[in-house]
XYZ file of C-alpha atoms in Angstrom:
324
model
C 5.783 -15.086 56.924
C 4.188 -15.817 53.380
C 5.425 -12.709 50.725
C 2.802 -11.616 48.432
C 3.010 -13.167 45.389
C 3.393 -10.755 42.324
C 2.975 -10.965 38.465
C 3.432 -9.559 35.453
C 1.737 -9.445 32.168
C 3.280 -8.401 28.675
C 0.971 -6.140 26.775
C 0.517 -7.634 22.842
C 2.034 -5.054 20.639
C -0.686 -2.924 19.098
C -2.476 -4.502 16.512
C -1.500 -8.367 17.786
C -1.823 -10.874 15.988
C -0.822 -8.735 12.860
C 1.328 -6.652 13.824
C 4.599 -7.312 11.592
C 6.143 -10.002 14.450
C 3.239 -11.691 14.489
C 3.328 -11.605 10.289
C 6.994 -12.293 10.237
C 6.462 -15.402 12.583
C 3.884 -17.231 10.806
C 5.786 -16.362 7.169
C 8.445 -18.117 8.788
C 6.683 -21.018 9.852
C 5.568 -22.091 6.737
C 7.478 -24.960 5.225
C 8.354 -22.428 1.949
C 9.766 -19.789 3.738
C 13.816 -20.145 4.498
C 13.448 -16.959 6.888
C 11.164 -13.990 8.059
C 11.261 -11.132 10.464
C 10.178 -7.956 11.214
C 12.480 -5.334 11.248
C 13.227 -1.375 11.823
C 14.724 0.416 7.887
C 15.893 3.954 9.466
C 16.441 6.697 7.202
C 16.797 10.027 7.379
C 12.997 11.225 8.194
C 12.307 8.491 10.209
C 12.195 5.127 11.960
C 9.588 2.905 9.255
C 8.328 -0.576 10.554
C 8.579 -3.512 8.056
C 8.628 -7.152 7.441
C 10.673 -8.851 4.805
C 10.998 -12.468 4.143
C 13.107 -14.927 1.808
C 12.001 -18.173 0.051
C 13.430 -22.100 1.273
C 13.397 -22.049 -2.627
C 14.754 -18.884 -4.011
C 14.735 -18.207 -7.594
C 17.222 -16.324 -8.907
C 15.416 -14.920 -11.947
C 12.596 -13.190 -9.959
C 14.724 -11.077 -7.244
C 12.860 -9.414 -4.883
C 9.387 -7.619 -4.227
C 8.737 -4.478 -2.323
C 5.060 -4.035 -1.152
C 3.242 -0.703 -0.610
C 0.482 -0.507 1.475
C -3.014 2.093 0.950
C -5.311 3.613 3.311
C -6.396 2.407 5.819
C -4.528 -0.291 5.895
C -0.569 -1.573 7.186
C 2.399 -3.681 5.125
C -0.149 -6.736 7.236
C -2.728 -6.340 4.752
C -0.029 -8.362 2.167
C 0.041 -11.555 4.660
C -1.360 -13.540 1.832
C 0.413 -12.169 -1.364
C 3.640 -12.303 0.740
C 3.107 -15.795 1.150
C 2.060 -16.763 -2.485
C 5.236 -15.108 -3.694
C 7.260 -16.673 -1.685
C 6.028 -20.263 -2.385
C 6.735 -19.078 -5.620
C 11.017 -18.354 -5.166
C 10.298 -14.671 -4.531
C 11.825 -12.837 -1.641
C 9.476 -10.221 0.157
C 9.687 -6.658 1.910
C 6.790 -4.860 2.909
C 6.531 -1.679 5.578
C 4.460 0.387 6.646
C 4.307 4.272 5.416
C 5.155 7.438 6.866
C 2.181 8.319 9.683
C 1.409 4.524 10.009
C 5.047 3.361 11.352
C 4.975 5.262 15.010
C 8.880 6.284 14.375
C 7.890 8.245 11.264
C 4.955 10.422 11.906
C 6.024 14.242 11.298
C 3.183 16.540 11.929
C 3.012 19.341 9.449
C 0.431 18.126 6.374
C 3.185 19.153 4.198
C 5.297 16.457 5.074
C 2.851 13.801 3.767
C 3.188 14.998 0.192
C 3.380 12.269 -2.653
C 6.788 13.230 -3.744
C 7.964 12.793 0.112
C 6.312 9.019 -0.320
C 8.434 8.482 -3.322
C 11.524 9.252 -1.545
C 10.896 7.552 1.391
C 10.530 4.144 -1.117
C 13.461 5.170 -2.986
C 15.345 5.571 0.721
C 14.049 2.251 2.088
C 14.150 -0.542 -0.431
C 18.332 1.682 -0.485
C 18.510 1.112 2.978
C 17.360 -2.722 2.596
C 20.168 -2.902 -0.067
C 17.746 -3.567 -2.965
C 19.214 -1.906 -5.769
C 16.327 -3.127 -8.281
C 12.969 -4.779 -7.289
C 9.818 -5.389 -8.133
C 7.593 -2.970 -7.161
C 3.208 -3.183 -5.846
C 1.469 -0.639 -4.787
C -2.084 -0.648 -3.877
C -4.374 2.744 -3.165
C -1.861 5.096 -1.543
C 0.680 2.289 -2.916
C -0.011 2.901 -6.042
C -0.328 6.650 -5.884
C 3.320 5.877 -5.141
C 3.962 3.513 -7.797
C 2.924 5.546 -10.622
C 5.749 9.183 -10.271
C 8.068 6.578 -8.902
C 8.191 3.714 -11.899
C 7.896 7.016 -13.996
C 11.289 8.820 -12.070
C 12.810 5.542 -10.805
C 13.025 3.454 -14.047
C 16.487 2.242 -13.002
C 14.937 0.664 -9.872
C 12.767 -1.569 -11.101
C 12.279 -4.575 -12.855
C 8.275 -4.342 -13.143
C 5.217 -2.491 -11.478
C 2.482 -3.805 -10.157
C -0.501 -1.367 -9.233
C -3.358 -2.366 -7.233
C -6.680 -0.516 -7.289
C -5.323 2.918 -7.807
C -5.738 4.390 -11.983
C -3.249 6.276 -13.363
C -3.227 9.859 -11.710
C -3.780 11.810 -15.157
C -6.302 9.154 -16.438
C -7.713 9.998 -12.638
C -7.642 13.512 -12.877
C -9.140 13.900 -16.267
C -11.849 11.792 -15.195
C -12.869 13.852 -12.036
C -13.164 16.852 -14.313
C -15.415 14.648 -16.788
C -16.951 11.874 -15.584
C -19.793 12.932 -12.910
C -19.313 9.462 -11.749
C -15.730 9.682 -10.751
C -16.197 12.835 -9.478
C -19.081 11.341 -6.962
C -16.762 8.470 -5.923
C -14.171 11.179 -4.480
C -16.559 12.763 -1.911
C -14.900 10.817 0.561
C -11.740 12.298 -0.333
C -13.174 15.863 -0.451
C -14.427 15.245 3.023
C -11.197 14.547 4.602
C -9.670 17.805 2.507
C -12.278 19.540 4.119
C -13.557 18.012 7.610
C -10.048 15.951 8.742
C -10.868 16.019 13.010
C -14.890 15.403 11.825
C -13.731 12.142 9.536
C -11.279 11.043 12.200
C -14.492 11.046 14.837
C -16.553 9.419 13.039
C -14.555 6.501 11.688
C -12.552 5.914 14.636
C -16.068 6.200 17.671
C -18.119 3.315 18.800
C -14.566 0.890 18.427
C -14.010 1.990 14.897
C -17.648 0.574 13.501
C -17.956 3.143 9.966
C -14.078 2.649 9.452
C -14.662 -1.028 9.939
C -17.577 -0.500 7.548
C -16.103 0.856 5.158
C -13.848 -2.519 4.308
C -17.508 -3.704 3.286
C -16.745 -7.532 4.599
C -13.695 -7.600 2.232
C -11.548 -7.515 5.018
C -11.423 -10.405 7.815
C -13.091 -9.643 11.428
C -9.637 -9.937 13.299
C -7.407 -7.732 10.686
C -9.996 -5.128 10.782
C -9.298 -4.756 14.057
C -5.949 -4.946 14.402
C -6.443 -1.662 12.170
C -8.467 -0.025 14.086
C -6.396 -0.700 17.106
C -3.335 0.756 15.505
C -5.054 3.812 14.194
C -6.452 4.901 17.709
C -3.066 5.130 19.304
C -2.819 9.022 19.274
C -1.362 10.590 16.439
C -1.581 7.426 14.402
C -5.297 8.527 12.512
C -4.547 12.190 11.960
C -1.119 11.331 10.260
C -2.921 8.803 7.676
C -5.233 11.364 6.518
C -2.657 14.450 6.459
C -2.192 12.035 2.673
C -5.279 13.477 1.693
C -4.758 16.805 2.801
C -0.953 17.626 1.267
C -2.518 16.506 -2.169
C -0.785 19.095 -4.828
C 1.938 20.430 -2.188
C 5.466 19.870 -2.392
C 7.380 18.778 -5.544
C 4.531 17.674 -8.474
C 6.527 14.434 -9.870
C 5.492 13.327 -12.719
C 3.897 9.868 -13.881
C 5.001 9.937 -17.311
C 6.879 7.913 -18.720
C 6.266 4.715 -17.885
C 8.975 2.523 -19.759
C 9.102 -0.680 -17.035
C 6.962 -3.148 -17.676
C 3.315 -2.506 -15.861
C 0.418 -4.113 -15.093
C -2.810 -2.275 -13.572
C -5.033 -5.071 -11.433
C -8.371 -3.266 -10.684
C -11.383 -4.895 -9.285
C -15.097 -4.186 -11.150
C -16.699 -3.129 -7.800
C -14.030 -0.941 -6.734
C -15.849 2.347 -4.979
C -13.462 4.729 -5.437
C -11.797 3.842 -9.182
C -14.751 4.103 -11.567
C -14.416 1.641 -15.035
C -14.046 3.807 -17.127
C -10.604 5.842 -15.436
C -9.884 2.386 -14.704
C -9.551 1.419 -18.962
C -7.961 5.083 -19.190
C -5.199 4.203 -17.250
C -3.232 2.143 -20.032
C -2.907 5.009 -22.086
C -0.345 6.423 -20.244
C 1.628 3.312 -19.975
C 4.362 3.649 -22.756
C 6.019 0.142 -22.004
C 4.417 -3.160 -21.546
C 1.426 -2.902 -20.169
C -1.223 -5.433 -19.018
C -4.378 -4.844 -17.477
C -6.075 -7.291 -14.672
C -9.830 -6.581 -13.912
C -10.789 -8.820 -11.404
C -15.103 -9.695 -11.803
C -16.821 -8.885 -8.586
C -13.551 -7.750 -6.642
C -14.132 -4.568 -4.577
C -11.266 -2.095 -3.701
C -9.633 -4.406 -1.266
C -8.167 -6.687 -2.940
C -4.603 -7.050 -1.026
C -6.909 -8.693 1.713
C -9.598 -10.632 -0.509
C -7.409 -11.951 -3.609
C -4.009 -12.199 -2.607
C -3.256 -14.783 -4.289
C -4.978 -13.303 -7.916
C -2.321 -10.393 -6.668
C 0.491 -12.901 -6.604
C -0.216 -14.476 -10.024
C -0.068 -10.839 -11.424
C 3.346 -9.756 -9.951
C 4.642 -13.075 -10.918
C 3.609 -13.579 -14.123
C 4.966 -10.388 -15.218
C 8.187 -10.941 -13.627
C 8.414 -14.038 -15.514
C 7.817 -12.306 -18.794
C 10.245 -9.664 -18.131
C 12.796 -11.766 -16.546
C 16.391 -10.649 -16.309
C 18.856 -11.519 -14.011
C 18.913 -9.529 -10.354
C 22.559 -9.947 -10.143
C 23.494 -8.768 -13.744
């Protein structure tokens, strides 16, 4: 009697091949790395996905950096910046935010509030025992970075922001620059139209959202995002950011005594030039500013490694000892 022969298949986890195993796997695989995983940080509003990684190499003097991820986008998008810092001696967490990890996506909009983001930073890098660190934050990152290197000054040894200007430089310039204002109307939309946005950047496999990354971002990543965001729930949560703008607790971003620097690139769609130059003025310690020539608004993706030299350099001129 022959028995029916069975099988099984494992499903890739959502997002495969960069989804934060896959990440994790091929940080550790390179010859600079001493060890990477992904892992769960659980605090009290949640269960948030990550990755972290340490150097073969470690230098002491430049401690560890915490990466922020924007919208739409996961803690994947830093593959590349992850990589050049650790080459460099720098150890490495990244995770992905409230709405994007699937064991920390509350529903009401008022949970997604920027001084809720803050906390769940301050909570995490706590949680990954990182008393002080170096902190990036690009788009919704940096929304973060801002109120938190301005109410956090303890934590950190620099700030790196990515993209995003300074939110009064930003809001200033919505009121009087008619071409900021114009380069928000995406933002407006979600405010306004959330399930219509959702549709329409999520139907025919994700095409406008894909789009939208305008070539910046590569084929395969792009889709690993898009795959992630349909899973139900996952979409909706990300733009519940836009909609809890000025709810909750209004932190402010002022001031800024750790040493900053602002890396912005000149064909960035949503961060016009001018906020962009703005943005230093309400910087009150060291302060450099990076425009990149050509660079669009993804730059995690497209110039990790310009990203990198940024966050390092600055850590080098502001070097103190992590352990002291």
């Amino acid at each position: 009697m022959s028995v029916p022969s069975t099988s099984s298949t494992v499903e890739p986890p959502l997002g495969a091949p960069y989804d934060n195993a896959s990440v994790a796997a091929r940080l550790a695989a390179l010859p600079h790395v001493a060890e990477a995983s992904a892992t769960t940080l659980s605090i009290g509003t949640g269960d948030f996905s990550a990755f972290r990684a340490t150097p073969a190499r470690p230098d002491e003097s430049l401690g560890t950096a915490v990466l922020v991820h924007g919208w739409p986008e996961y803690a994947s998008c830093w593959e590349g910046t992850a990589s050049a810092l650790l080459a460099a001696g720098m150890s490495i967490l990244a995770y992905d935010q409230r709405g994007y990890s699937p064991g920390a996506r509350p529903e009401q909009v008022e949970d997604y509030c920027v001084a809720n983001l803050v906390a769940d930073l301050a909570q995490l890098t706590a949680a990954a025992g990182l008393d002080r660190f170096h902190l990036v934050g690009h788009d919704w990152g940096g929304i973060v970075a801002w109120p938190f290197a301005a109410t956090h000054p303890e934590r950190l040894y620099t700030c790196t922001v990515v993209s995003t200007s300074h939110p009064i430089a930003h809001g200033l310039q919505i009121k009087n620059d008619p071409d900021q204002y114009e380069r928000m109307a995406y933002l407006r939309s979600i405010r306004h139209h959330p399930d219509g946005v959702a549709r329409t950047l999520l139907r025919d496999g994700g095409k406008r959202l894909i789009d939208m990354y305008g070539g910046a971002v590569a084929p395969a990543l792009a889709a690993s995002y898009v795959e992630r965001f349909a899973a139900p729930g996952a979409f909706d949560s990300t733009l519940k950011y836009y909609r809890a703008l000025g709810t909750g607790e209004q932190l402010p971003s002022t001031p800024i005594t750790v040493p900053t620097a602002y890396v912005w690139g000149s064909e960035d769609v949503a961060f016009a030039p001018a906020t962009a130059r703005l943005s230093g003025d309400y910087v009150e310690g060291p302060y450099t500013f990076v425009p990149l020539e050509g660079a669009s608004h993804w730059l995690p993706e497209s110039h990790p490694a310009e990203i990198a030299a940024v966050v390092l350099d600055l850590a080098r001129r502001h070097a103190e000892d992590p352990a002291g």
